[in-house]
Structure formats: C-alpha cells, structure tokens
Amino acid sequence: MAKTLFDKVWDSHVVKKIEKGPDVLFIDRHMVHEVTSPVAFLGLRNRDIKVLFPEKTFATADHNTPTRNQHLPVKDYLSSKQLKALEENAKYHGISYWGLGHEKNGIVHVIGPEHGITLPGATIVCGDSHTSTHGAFGAIAFGIGTSEVEMVLSTQCVMQPKPKKMRININGQLNEAVTPKDVALFLISKLSTSGATGYFVEYSGEVFSSMTMEGRMTVCNLSIEMGARGGMIAPDDKTFNYIRGREFSPKNENWDIAMEYWKTLKSDDDAVFDKEFTFDGSTIEPMITYGTNPGMGISINSGIPSSNQHEGNKETFLKSLEYMDYSEGDKILGKKIDFVFLGSCTNGRIEDFRAFTNIVKGRKKAPNVTAWLVPGSHKVEKAIKDEGLLTILTESGFELREPGCSACLAMNDDKIPPGKYAVSTSNRNFEGRQGPGSRTLLASPIVAAAAAITGKVTDPRYL
Amino acid sequence: MAYEKFNILESTAVPLPIENIDTDQIIPARFLKAIERKGFGENLFRDWRYDSNNNPKKDFVLNNNKYSGKILIGGKNFGSGSSREHAAWAIYDYGFRCVVSSFFADIFKNNCLNIGVLPVQISPKFLELILERIYKDPLTLIIVDLRKQLIKIQGSEYYENFEINNYKKNNMLNGYDDIDYLLNLKESIKNFSKKTPL
Ligand code: SF4
C-alpha cells in the first residue's frame, strides 16, 4: 500500500500496537532540558530504576538560564536548583550534559541539528512543544509532557495513537522580504491555531524545496502553532549535505547504510492524506501578528480585522484586542514599539542573524527601542563573531547576549515589562508570554530589524 | 505517577467559556521552576486570578464563590500552546478532575489523560446548554460517567456521549499509568532497539 513519509517513519518505529489503544512507539533521540525533566527523574528514583538507553538522551540547559554573565553562578535560587538537579540527574544516569557555559550549550532545538543528533527517519521527542523543529530533516519529532519524559527515560518509548496526516503544498516563488517565518505565520492565520489539531503535517512544494535547512526548521518549528503534533519535510540533498560530517551523524559505511534508508523517505506518489491544502507562494506578504495567539496574523500592510470579519468567538477576539490596546480596523504599520527580541528556536540561527544584520547595516537603532539579540547556541554566537556580524551590529547600536530561550518564555530575567510592545521573532504572543502584561507582535527577523531601526512597525521593503 | 481512580464524577462546575485558553494562561512560565510536582494549584490561571499586587481579581470566576466544583468548563480549543504538563498538574492540584470543552489541543489532552484529569469533548451546542444551566443555577450538578462515556446534566434529560480510547479509559478507571505497562514490555523494547539503525 502506498505510504506517506510520515507512515514510513512511524510504522517502522512501532514496537507494539494496542487494540483500540495507542501504539508503543520507539524513540531514537530524546532531548532533555532543566524545566520539564526534574519530576520525571524523580519518578525514576521512586521506582528505583535507571535510564534504559542513556546514549539516546541528550541534556542541555536553556529555558531559565540568564543571557548575561553566564560564567557567574546563577542568581535566581529556583533556577539554579533546577540546573543543579539536571546536572546531577545527567551524571547519575550517564547522560551527556551540555550545561551552561559548555561550548555545545544552546536551545535544545538549535543544538540537536547542529551536532547531527537530528537525523532523517528518526523519532525525536523532548518536553517542549517546539520539538517539531527537527521535522525539517524528515524526522518525526514532537513535544511531550513530563509523564512521557519519564516514559522515555525508563523505557525509550511513548504511547500515542497514530495521528492523521495532512499535506500542505506551497508552490511558486516567494516575494522579496518574505521569509520562512512569514510562510508559517501565513499558514497559521489561514488554518487557525487549531486547524491542524490531530494531524501530523508534511510540507511539500517548490517553496519548501528551495528553502534552506534553517528556513525549513523555522517552518516545522511553528507547526505546533496551528495545533499539529508536528511537521516534516522529506529529506533531499540539502538535508544530507547539512548533516554530513557532524559529530553524531553516521560515518563511513554507516553513512552509506543510512543514505540507502534516507533515500526512501518520501511520500509515495499515490499516497493518500486525510487532508490537503494548496497555496500559491507568490501571494504571501511579510506578516505580523496583532493579537494574543499566533493565528492572529496579517500581512504587514493591512489593517487589523474587525470582529465581524473574524471567524470564531467575538468576545475572545475583542478581549485580545483590549489586551493589546488596539482597535478594530487599525493599521498595524506605524504602531509604536518598545522592544525587539531576535532569538528563540524559531529564529535564533545564524541565517536569522545574517538577515537582521543585513537590514540594520549602516543604520542606527532607534533610541526608544531596547533590543535583545540572543543567539540560539554558542555555535551561532561564534559564527556571528567569526562572520563579522557583531562588528556591524555594534556599530548600529546593538549588543549581543549569551545563548538561551530568553524572552521567548521569559523564565529568566529577560521579561518585557507590563504594557510594553515587543516585536519578537519567537513563536508565541500569548498574554504574558514574554513577561506579565507584555504585548508581543510576532514577525520575521527582517521585520524585527526594520522595527528596531524606526521604533515602530515598518515594512522592511520601504525602510 | 499514580493518581486517583476515575469512575463517576458528580459535581458542580466552574464556567470559563473563553476560547483558545493557552497553557501560559493556565500556568505562566515563571511558575515552572519547581523540581517537584507540588503546589501548582496556587498558580492556576495566576494572571487572571490575581492582580500585580497579588490581590484576587473580583471579576475572575475562580474568585467568585458562587461557582465551585471538580469540573472546569472551558471554551473551544482549550489547552493550546506548550507541552508543559505543569498546566495539567495545576488543574489537578487545584482540585479539578475533569475539563469539559468542545475542542482540546492535542498535547494538553494527552497530558491530562496521563495524570488523571479527564478531558471530555462535547458538541458546541451541549457546551452552550451546560453553561446556560450553570449560569442560571450555579448549583447545577454535572455527572461524568467514564465507564458509560457519558456526560449528563443532573435532573434533566440532557446528556451526551464522549470519546476516549479503550486503553486510556482502562488506565483511568484503575488509576494505572503507562510506565507500569511499558516496563512489562522492556525485553521486547530492547530487542526492538537492536533493529533500529539510528
Ligand atoms: S526558545 Fe522558546 S519555544 Fe524554543 S525551546 Fe526555548 S522556550 Fe521552547
């Protein structure tokens, strides 16, 4: 029977099928961080068992770490306790741990691909919903809860019913200044934040095949924001070239064996999806959000919809505008902003810093804007310096911070103050996500760069 | 982690019919710093429940003593956002055993089932009806019968059936968790691992 890419990877990982129940799915790679793991490790201790396959689990510290003075002890007592717990747990169970200050440290979903942990055809999980990022390599990757983290630590499996399958095709060429982030925000605005709930998405078409690996990661990262379990893209030469030679990727004859398998990883021509959407890439504009969920996105040149135009609950919609202090029909262009956040597992890779720098080069940061530029990993940080981007950024009035999740979820000190507006390249604009009372406008690195220069929402094409 | 068995729940309910309630509202990230699974109920809906001086906000339903009970009635697309199980823990720890909505986000639903909170998905129409009854009379009892997969408004002819997979249903009825099940499969998992190339 014809199979989709998703079927091929899923089916080959099923240890056992439970009738009228979930599948027992074997997990190849497990990423662990300090926030969602302590209770899981505690569970193992209570059952008096050890991690079954420690070599398949990789731990890093990223969620609540400071982005300044990482060489000093972490000041926040609770954060430092979580970090210490992870370090001890990793040591006790023999798991590799790339803690604060380690050269391989960074956001889980940035370091996995960087070191060849993320591979095509693998099943990858982590206690963080944006695990979907790794799907860019043709892996099945999804976020899990802490009970499941405990399951994977103790048995290397999760139990889940097989999701339905959706394919999203985007053909044509993207316009100038339209980035992978805009493609994703466009899709979420079309499908809504629950449009893909219950599905696993495969992205296909010209737009994705001509995208860089970094771009594909951005798109897959945001799959979860339309409710999908995850998203994936069939691996191609770009994928293989990216992986080749990285620390944990297969070497020599193992590489050849892996390649044989990887080349089979695409949906059969006659494979059937439960749902399919097709869009024309040339209709997508630079996007920005105006509300409190990622589905509330519009093209940067249009107005905020009125509650009548909005599908869904009117009260919820108006509550959201009230939170943002925006009115129906307002133009989003020209809205004043206070903060810019470049970073996160959505847009914290080197390509994002290149795009941002390209816009601010030869210009100056607006004096009323506070900008937090946070690389996704030390590797990204090093590239920023090596490529000379830091010099340009400094000349334009920006400073670079140390890697971590930072203002994406504001568990550390990087909190947007109440009532302030931030143009953020991260993934969620929920009420208070970036700090209590903070107001978030999600956008691409270049829209963020334009806003950092002018101090207001600006179309980068007319800067 | 073991949890209370779930069989028949008969309780008043708390109405919170907002759409797209996300995990950051259920429990803001800054309260995720614990290394044990305790005390999350205090911070359930923290920013809706308390103002910046930690005073209860009068207009929020959890601060309205007209409404109480073990059932939370949410709006469509409940639990979207992060995979943090802390959201489900906060709901459980506060005292809810069941969340009713016309639509749930995937990971959240799964997390609930793993820790003993029953997510009950019903039609938008029935959801409206339940809300209407509760607003009219906050003492209205809702009956959730897991064995029969049925939710009913006490003292009325209104009920609906809900879906849950058999395996999870059994787990909840017995208070079992997946790890007990998986640990029994350990040998076949080990054998399976030898076949996987990665
Ligand atoms: S950057 Fe944000 S979304 Fe990504 S792993 Fe960190 S907290 Fe999660």
XYZ file of C-alpha atoms and ligand atoms in Angstrom:
669
model
C 0.000 0.000 0.000
C 1.176 3.496 -0.797
C 2.616 5.253 2.231
C 3.255 8.821 3.212
C 6.622 9.915 4.570
C 5.038 10.053 7.996
C 3.690 6.477 7.706
C 7.096 5.159 6.726
C 8.864 6.606 9.729
C 6.077 5.957 12.227
C 5.354 2.376 11.171
C 8.992 1.389 11.351
C 9.110 2.506 14.988
C 6.059 0.705 16.337
C 7.133 -1.831 18.962
C 3.583 -2.899 19.616
C 0.086 -1.992 18.567
C -2.548 -1.982 21.272
C -6.003 -2.756 20.043
C -8.340 0.214 20.443
C -5.451 1.985 22.099
C -2.239 3.799 21.319
C 0.870 2.492 19.551
C 4.002 1.842 21.540
C 6.483 3.974 19.633
C 10.246 3.566 19.919
C 12.169 6.821 20.315
C 15.607 7.238 18.722
C 16.581 10.567 20.252
C 15.449 12.239 23.440
C 16.380 15.845 24.233
C 16.084 16.945 27.846
C 16.187 20.367 29.497
C 16.015 21.620 33.055
C 12.357 22.650 33.300
C 10.314 19.628 32.247
C 12.682 16.897 33.436
C 13.165 17.049 37.248
C 9.825 15.463 38.113
C 10.438 12.749 35.507
C 13.808 11.876 37.021
C 12.181 11.890 40.432
C 9.720 9.314 39.089
C 12.606 7.045 38.103
C 14.093 7.380 41.544
C 10.771 6.489 43.154
C 10.548 3.379 41.007
C 14.204 2.684 41.677
C 15.136 2.322 38.007
C 17.782 3.823 35.741
C 17.582 5.321 32.275
C 17.299 2.433 29.818
C 19.366 3.887 26.958
C 21.400 6.815 28.310
C 23.239 7.172 24.985
C 19.980 8.140 23.284
C 19.268 11.046 25.620
C 20.936 14.466 25.411
C 20.586 17.121 28.077
C 21.137 20.861 27.909
C 20.241 23.897 29.986
C 18.378 26.627 28.117
C 14.908 27.546 29.412
C 15.631 29.512 32.546
C 19.295 30.399 32.075
C 20.495 34.022 32.164
C 21.708 35.612 28.918
C 24.330 37.707 30.653
C 27.320 36.713 32.778
C 26.822 33.005 32.294
C 30.251 32.431 33.824
C 28.919 33.599 37.202
C 26.695 31.469 39.480
C 23.005 31.728 38.537
C 21.426 34.256 40.882
C 17.826 33.052 40.809
C 17.617 30.428 43.542
C 14.927 28.256 41.977
C 16.540 28.353 38.538
C 19.881 27.350 39.943
C 18.207 24.475 41.783
C 16.681 23.214 38.543
C 20.013 23.476 36.743
C 21.764 21.627 39.504
C 19.107 18.918 39.526
C 19.605 18.362 35.793
C 23.349 18.201 36.113
C 23.123 15.650 38.910
C 20.479 13.588 37.173
C 22.508 13.519 33.959
C 25.585 12.440 35.826
C 23.807 9.761 37.830
C 22.240 8.250 34.722
C 25.240 8.681 32.433
C 23.577 11.118 30.019
C 25.626 13.657 28.097
C 25.026 17.087 29.581
C 25.894 20.338 27.869
C 25.315 22.769 30.693
C 25.689 26.482 30.989
C 28.972 27.687 29.525
C 29.664 24.415 27.670
C 30.696 25.128 24.084
C 27.861 22.959 22.771
C 25.259 24.579 25.011
C 22.220 26.227 23.476
C 18.491 25.851 22.882
C 17.584 22.154 22.559
C 16.132 22.529 19.089
C 19.087 24.511 17.830
C 21.826 22.224 19.117
C 20.203 18.950 18.007
C 20.642 19.714 14.296
C 23.980 21.480 14.839
C 25.598 18.327 16.164
C 23.982 15.751 13.936
C 21.735 14.399 16.688
C 18.775 15.219 14.464
C 18.637 12.756 11.573
C 16.178 11.840 8.828
C 13.862 8.978 9.612
C 14.436 9.264 13.349
C 11.826 9.636 16.065
C 12.748 12.551 18.293
C 10.986 13.825 21.406
C 11.550 16.479 24.039
C 9.496 18.023 26.798
C 8.961 21.162 24.744
C 6.297 21.600 22.111
C 8.634 23.128 19.507
C 10.398 19.815 19.149
C 8.555 19.853 15.830
C 11.586 21.855 14.579
C 13.527 18.647 13.919
C 10.926 17.571 11.371
C 12.808 19.752 8.878
C 15.148 16.765 8.424
C 12.410 14.253 7.675
C 12.257 13.076 11.281
C 9.100 12.528 13.306
C 9.618 14.990 16.123
C 7.127 16.169 18.695
C 6.792 17.643 22.150
C 5.812 15.519 25.132
C 4.684 16.073 28.699
C 6.677 15.197 31.788
C 4.944 11.823 32.320
C 6.118 10.943 28.843
C 9.625 12.214 29.551
C 9.615 9.692 32.381
C 8.365 7.009 29.980
C 11.147 7.661 27.506
C 13.817 7.762 30.188
C 12.658 4.486 31.653
C 11.610 2.580 28.524
C 12.662 4.614 25.429
C 9.044 4.549 24.257
C 5.943 6.696 24.250
C 2.376 5.520 23.836
C 0.356 7.507 21.373
C -2.388 6.899 18.878
C -1.150 7.488 15.334
C -2.166 10.987 14.229
C -3.958 11.722 10.966
C -1.971 13.038 8.033
C -2.136 16.418 6.379
C -0.154 17.762 3.456
C 0.391 21.445 2.811
C 1.664 22.304 -0.653
C 3.009 25.712 -1.469
C 4.182 26.276 -4.992
C 5.509 29.320 -6.799
C 8.176 31.783 -5.742
C 8.279 33.858 -2.573
C 8.382 37.626 -2.963
C 11.173 39.881 -1.781
C 11.366 40.201 2.002
C 9.115 37.174 2.502
C 10.877 34.683 4.769
C 10.083 31.185 6.069
C 8.672 32.846 9.196
C 6.172 34.717 7.036
C 5.203 31.479 5.308
C 4.491 29.896 8.681
C 2.583 32.905 10.072
C 0.589 32.976 6.838
C -0.337 29.297 7.241
C -1.351 29.700 10.884
C -3.505 32.699 10.001
C -5.224 30.608 7.310
C -5.643 27.406 9.314
C -6.070 28.976 12.789
C -4.347 27.734 15.933
C -6.428 24.578 15.975
C -6.713 23.918 12.230
C -4.242 21.062 12.264
C -5.064 19.572 15.666
C -4.907 15.783 15.480
C -2.712 15.862 12.367
C 0.902 15.476 11.502
C 1.794 17.796 8.631
C 4.031 17.205 5.649
C 5.151 20.359 3.836
C 5.815 19.997 0.162
C 6.147 22.035 -2.991
C 8.638 24.372 -4.573
C 8.684 26.876 -1.725
C 9.933 24.274 0.738
C 12.306 22.513 -1.626
C 14.044 25.789 -2.378
C 14.204 26.744 1.307
C 17.447 26.410 3.282
C 17.610 23.920 6.166
C 17.390 26.845 8.600
C 14.223 28.051 6.883
C 12.700 24.578 6.948
C 13.410 24.419 10.675
C 11.546 27.696 11.192
C 8.510 26.381 9.338
C 8.455 22.985 11.076
C 9.027 24.726 14.410
C 5.770 26.638 14.027
C 3.691 23.578 13.010
C 2.595 23.242 16.608
C 1.073 26.740 16.493
C -1.628 25.514 14.132
C -2.341 22.692 16.516
C -0.398 19.994 14.634
C 1.545 17.356 16.547
C 4.433 18.172 14.282
C 5.512 18.900 10.747
C 8.051 17.323 8.433
C 9.762 17.797 5.102
C 11.162 14.946 3.021
C 14.973 14.910 3.158
C 16.885 15.850 -0.013
C 20.472 16.665 -0.970
C 20.330 19.841 1.071
C 19.445 17.791 4.129
C 22.202 15.254 3.544
C 24.812 17.949 2.918
C 23.815 19.671 6.126
C 24.186 16.511 8.204
C 27.345 15.122 6.672
C 30.365 15.266 8.955
C 28.555 16.479 12.064
C 29.621 14.949 15.340
C 26.802 12.447 15.880
C 25.895 11.744 12.267
C 26.800 8.332 10.854
C 30.299 7.948 9.420
C 31.897 5.878 6.624
C 29.996 2.682 5.839
C 27.317 3.608 8.365
C 26.719 6.741 6.355
C 26.174 4.663 3.220
C 23.754 2.368 5.023
C 21.880 5.376 6.400
C 21.742 7.004 2.963
C 20.091 3.909 1.497
C 17.348 4.272 4.078
C 17.092 8.047 3.870
C 16.581 7.983 0.117
C 13.365 6.017 0.634
C 11.997 8.745 2.881
C 9.380 10.471 0.783
C 5.663 10.073 0.321
C 4.749 7.609 -2.422
C 3.167 9.266 -5.455
C -0.226 7.725 -4.796
C -0.156 8.104 -1.014
C -3.365 9.493 0.432
C -3.572 12.245 3.059
C -6.549 12.796 5.345
C -6.463 16.471 4.474
C -4.615 18.518 1.920
C -4.157 22.263 1.370
C -2.511 24.079 -1.503
C -1.388 27.701 -1.557
C 0.405 29.941 -4.002
C 3.681 31.202 -2.531
C 3.597 34.433 -4.535
C 0.521 35.638 -2.630
C 2.336 35.690 0.723
C 3.400 39.077 2.128
C 5.619 39.895 5.115
C 3.464 39.028 8.123
C 2.995 40.294 11.660
C 0.609 39.404 14.481
C -1.674 41.904 16.205
C -3.378 39.736 18.836
C -2.740 37.153 21.522
C -2.447 33.950 19.571
C -0.188 33.153 16.613
C -3.206 32.724 14.326
C -3.962 36.437 14.636
C -1.539 37.395 11.894
C -1.957 39.748 8.945
C 0.159 40.992 6.100
C 2.107 43.960 7.352
C 0.318 46.350 5.016
C -3.203 45.501 6.003
C -5.446 46.573 8.831
C -6.481 44.733 11.976
C -9.695 42.904 11.095
C -12.962 43.859 12.702
C -14.735 41.415 14.971
C -17.291 40.801 12.220
C -14.616 39.677 9.792
C -13.070 37.440 12.409
C -14.209 33.825 12.477
C -14.670 32.487 15.969
C -15.811 33.887 19.236
C -16.302 37.646 19.147
C -15.753 38.227 22.848
C -12.476 36.353 22.857
C -11.354 38.399 19.856
C -12.248 41.718 21.491
C -10.638 40.669 24.774
C -7.483 40.024 22.827
C -7.530 43.469 21.149
C -8.184 45.065 24.501
C -5.132 43.335 25.922
C -3.059 44.689 23.044
C -4.761 48.087 23.297
C -5.508 48.004 19.570
C -8.773 48.814 17.818
C -10.597 47.055 15.032
C -9.559 48.394 11.651
C -6.317 50.000 12.909
C -3.386 49.935 10.519
C -0.557 47.910 12.002
C 2.125 49.865 10.132
C 3.417 52.735 12.210
C 2.394 51.276 15.577
C 4.930 52.277 18.168
C 7.054 49.540 19.706
C 9.405 49.418 22.703
C 11.341 46.166 22.458
C 12.786 43.921 19.799
C 13.641 40.304 20.505
C 15.737 38.385 17.985
C 16.201 34.800 19.068
C 14.480 31.523 20.137
C 14.385 28.134 18.458
C 12.184 29.696 15.775
C 14.575 32.403 14.579
C 17.774 32.197 16.598
C 20.020 30.568 13.991
C 22.877 32.122 12.050
C 20.770 32.810 8.970
C 18.385 34.874 11.113
C 21.248 36.968 12.447
C 22.540 37.472 8.916
C 19.122 38.661 7.755
C 18.745 41.006 10.715
C 22.248 42.426 10.286
C 21.718 42.956 6.602
C 18.845 45.336 7.350
C 20.431 47.286 10.198
C 23.800 47.634 8.470
C 24.739 51.287 8.100
C 21.717 52.384 10.138
C 21.205 53.135 13.819
C 18.921 51.533 16.357
C 16.055 53.805 17.375
C 16.804 55.338 20.792
C 13.412 54.341 22.239
C 13.934 50.664 21.416
C 15.526 48.105 23.722
C 16.837 45.245 21.633
C 17.669 41.776 22.914
C 19.696 39.783 20.425
C 20.045 36.258 21.756
C 21.786 33.561 19.705
C 20.260 30.090 19.760
C 23.551 28.467 20.767
C 27.224 29.106 21.388
C 27.886 27.814 17.910
C 25.616 30.510 16.487
C 27.230 33.083 18.769
C 30.653 32.111 17.483
C 29.525 32.321 13.858
C 28.102 35.800 14.483
C 31.515 36.906 15.666
C 33.529 34.991 13.069
C 31.473 36.332 10.185
C 31.922 39.906 11.340
C 28.231 40.413 12.056
C 28.903 41.504 15.600
C 31.032 44.431 14.433
C 28.207 45.655 12.189
C 25.616 45.167 14.916
C 27.720 47.058 17.449
C 28.204 49.955 15.024
C 24.437 50.146 14.682
C 23.978 50.303 18.444
C 23.105 46.691 19.218
C 24.639 44.311 21.719
C 24.720 40.561 21.686
C 23.672 38.377 24.612
C 24.583 34.829 25.540
C 22.509 31.897 24.237
C 19.271 30.524 25.688
C 15.494 30.684 25.361
C 15.453 34.108 26.980
C 12.414 36.287 26.268
C 10.713 33.531 24.280
C 9.131 32.389 27.515
C 10.642 34.888 29.956
C 11.539 32.412 32.684
C 14.793 34.240 33.288
C 15.300 37.992 33.766
C 14.548 38.846 30.138
C 10.967 39.956 30.655
C 9.155 42.545 28.568
C 7.613 44.979 31.105
C 3.822 45.281 31.504
C 2.095 47.206 28.722
C 5.181 47.397 26.513
C 5.197 46.256 22.902
C 7.795 43.848 21.577
C 8.376 42.777 18.007
C 9.613 39.236 18.551
C 10.960 36.584 16.270
C 9.844 33.860 18.681
C 6.737 31.736 18.401
C 4.080 32.783 20.882
C 2.266 36.019 21.530
C 0.041 34.704 24.333
C -0.948 37.109 27.093
C 2.023 37.461 29.423
C 4.187 35.010 27.489
C 7.108 37.421 27.379
C 6.512 38.728 30.885
C 3.346 39.638 32.833
C 1.367 42.223 30.864
C 3.768 42.167 27.902
C 2.434 42.657 24.370
C 4.007 40.639 21.602
C 3.993 41.121 17.841
C 5.427 38.063 16.125
C 7.381 38.686 12.952
C 10.406 37.677 10.893
C 13.968 38.767 11.696
C 13.854 41.403 8.955
C 10.575 42.901 10.090
C 12.052 42.928 13.602
C 15.180 44.650 12.264
C 13.145 47.336 10.491
C 11.188 47.966 13.698
C 14.399 48.226 15.703
C 15.616 50.984 13.364
C 12.442 53.073 13.235
C 10.896 52.324 16.639
C 7.615 51.370 15.003
C 6.128 48.636 12.851
C 7.729 49.140 9.458
C 7.695 47.346 6.128
C 11.345 46.413 5.554
C 10.921 46.953 1.813
C 10.292 50.667 2.285
C 12.785 51.367 5.018
C 2.855 8.730 38.852
C -0.197 7.144 40.362
C -3.379 9.181 40.592
C -6.899 8.773 41.938
C -9.109 6.321 40.076
C -11.811 7.888 37.991
C -15.241 6.328 37.800
C -18.295 8.512 38.178
C -17.864 12.154 38.992
C -20.845 14.142 40.191
C -20.091 17.747 40.874
C -20.959 21.352 40.352
C -18.837 23.064 37.723
C -16.864 26.234 37.156
C -17.615 28.061 33.886
C -14.727 29.617 31.965
C -16.015 29.837 28.402
C -13.070 31.624 26.823
C -11.762 30.319 23.513
C -8.141 29.310 22.952
C -7.179 29.228 26.626
C -3.483 28.506 26.320
C -1.053 26.824 28.670
C 0.616 30.154 29.501
C -2.696 31.343 30.969
C -3.267 28.078 32.797
C 0.160 28.382 34.392
C 2.565 31.184 33.464
C 6.126 30.072 32.699
C 7.612 31.858 35.666
C 5.957 29.313 37.962
C 7.622 26.325 36.333
C 10.734 26.357 38.423
C 9.835 23.612 40.851
C 11.695 20.327 40.905
C 8.806 18.500 42.497
C 5.210 18.142 41.476
C 3.653 20.143 44.248
C 1.809 23.386 44.796
C 0.914 24.241 41.208
C -2.764 24.756 42.043
C -1.945 28.046 43.763
C -0.784 29.470 40.472
C -3.518 28.098 38.254
C -4.659 30.975 35.995
C -2.360 33.172 38.046
C -2.511 36.325 35.937
C -6.252 36.160 35.511
C -6.799 35.383 39.157
C -4.556 37.950 40.849
C -3.509 41.485 40.004
C 0.116 42.603 40.091
C -0.131 43.153 43.856
C -1.358 39.586 44.346
C -4.864 40.704 45.210
C -7.615 38.453 43.865
C -9.347 39.950 40.831
C -13.039 40.080 41.695
C -14.318 39.500 38.186
C -12.464 36.220 37.660
C -14.548 33.118 38.077
C -12.221 31.255 40.461
C -12.609 34.192 42.846
C -16.372 34.075 42.642
C -17.647 31.812 45.409
C -20.908 31.259 43.568
C -19.007 28.729 41.459
C -17.012 25.753 42.633
C -16.609 22.052 41.952
C -14.390 19.451 40.394
C -15.350 20.164 36.799
C -13.985 23.020 34.726
C -15.985 24.096 31.697
C -13.700 25.742 29.140
C -14.169 27.321 25.724
C -13.156 25.908 22.372
C -9.521 24.882 21.748
C -8.675 24.504 25.405
C -5.019 23.982 26.330
C -3.261 25.162 23.198
C 0.383 26.109 23.394
C 3.155 24.479 25.284
C 3.702 20.824 26.130
C 4.242 21.656 29.789
C 2.459 19.074 31.876
C 2.508 21.671 34.658
C -0.692 23.042 33.114
C -2.467 19.755 33.734
C -0.856 19.429 37.182
C -2.132 22.882 38.136
C -5.637 21.887 37.147
C -5.410 18.624 39.103
C -3.727 20.223 42.081
C -6.385 22.929 42.283
C -8.952 20.184 42.625
C -10.415 19.727 39.179
C -10.745 16.143 37.945
C -12.433 16.859 34.645
C -12.244 19.555 31.969
C -15.121 19.920 29.528
C -14.743 21.715 26.211
C -15.903 21.486 22.611
C -12.301 21.083 21.460
C -8.947 20.328 23.067
C -5.375 20.919 21.991
C -3.605 17.617 21.413
C -0.673 17.582 23.781
C -2.706 19.056 26.608
C -5.348 16.367 26.226
C -2.718 13.679 26.300
C -1.056 15.202 29.357
C -4.392 15.284 31.189
C -5.023 11.633 30.473
C -1.568 10.781 31.763
C -2.127 12.374 35.144
C -5.738 11.604 35.932
C -7.666 14.611 34.643
C -10.424 13.539 32.271
C -10.811 15.747 29.185
C -14.403 15.491 27.966
C -15.074 16.761 24.471
C -18.709 17.582 23.713
C -20.588 19.381 20.963
C -20.595 23.201 20.950
C -24.337 23.049 21.398
C -24.209 20.913 24.522
C -21.444 23.112 25.869
C -23.713 26.144 25.450
C -26.510 24.327 27.190
C -24.374 23.339 30.169
C -23.126 26.912 30.503
C -26.632 28.268 30.307
C -27.765 25.939 33.110
C -24.798 26.748 35.320
C -25.265 30.472 34.890
C -28.903 30.104 35.770
C -28.175 27.895 38.745
C -24.556 27.541 39.921
C -25.588 24.520 41.996
C -26.452 22.525 38.878
C -24.815 19.120 39.111
C -22.968 17.633 36.167
C -22.457 13.889 36.072
C -19.495 12.431 34.227
C -19.618 8.660 33.932
C -16.378 7.333 32.483
C -17.467 3.703 32.231
C -20.500 4.660 30.153
C -18.611 7.526 28.450
C -21.485 9.809 29.216
C -21.901 13.358 30.491
C -25.243 14.491 31.822
C -26.907 17.475 33.427
C -28.452 16.209 36.658
C -32.216 16.476 36.851
C -32.631 16.981 33.106
C -32.927 14.749 30.085
C -29.810 16.288 28.555
C -26.764 14.123 28.069
C -24.084 13.371 25.516
C -21.606 10.567 24.945
C -17.933 11.313 24.674
C -14.973 9.506 23.155
C -11.915 8.087 24.837
C -9.727 5.247 23.669
C -10.193 1.999 25.480
C -6.674 1.712 26.738
C -6.700 5.151 28.365
C -10.150 4.533 29.731
C -8.989 1.397 31.499
C -5.979 3.188 32.869
C -8.129 5.937 34.310
C -10.693 3.582 35.750
C -7.905 1.738 37.532
C -5.525 4.576 38.290
C -2.746 2.872 36.246
C -0.123 4.691 34.290
C 1.675 3.944 31.024
C 5.020 3.298 32.617
C 3.707 0.273 34.514
C 2.583 -1.057 31.164
C 5.808 -0.233 29.329
C 8.103 -1.658 31.994
C 6.498 -5.031 31.354
C 7.492 -4.712 27.689
C 11.120 -3.984 28.452
C 12.547 -7.116 26.837
C 10.712 -6.619 23.563
C 11.754 -2.969 23.577
C 15.382 -3.992 23.992
C 15.106 -6.444 21.135
C 13.406 -3.851 19.005
C 16.197 -1.383 19.646
C 18.700 -3.745 18.012
C 16.802 -3.449 14.740
C 16.758 0.327 14.619
C 19.610 1.784 12.629
C 19.924 5.097 14.465
S 13.106 29.082 22.555
Fe 11.040 29.106 23.349
S 9.934 27.582 22.198
Fe 12.108 27.252 21.835
S 12.707 25.683 23.295
Fe 13.059 27.659 24.256
S 11.168 28.129 25.340
Fe 10.700 26.467 23.955
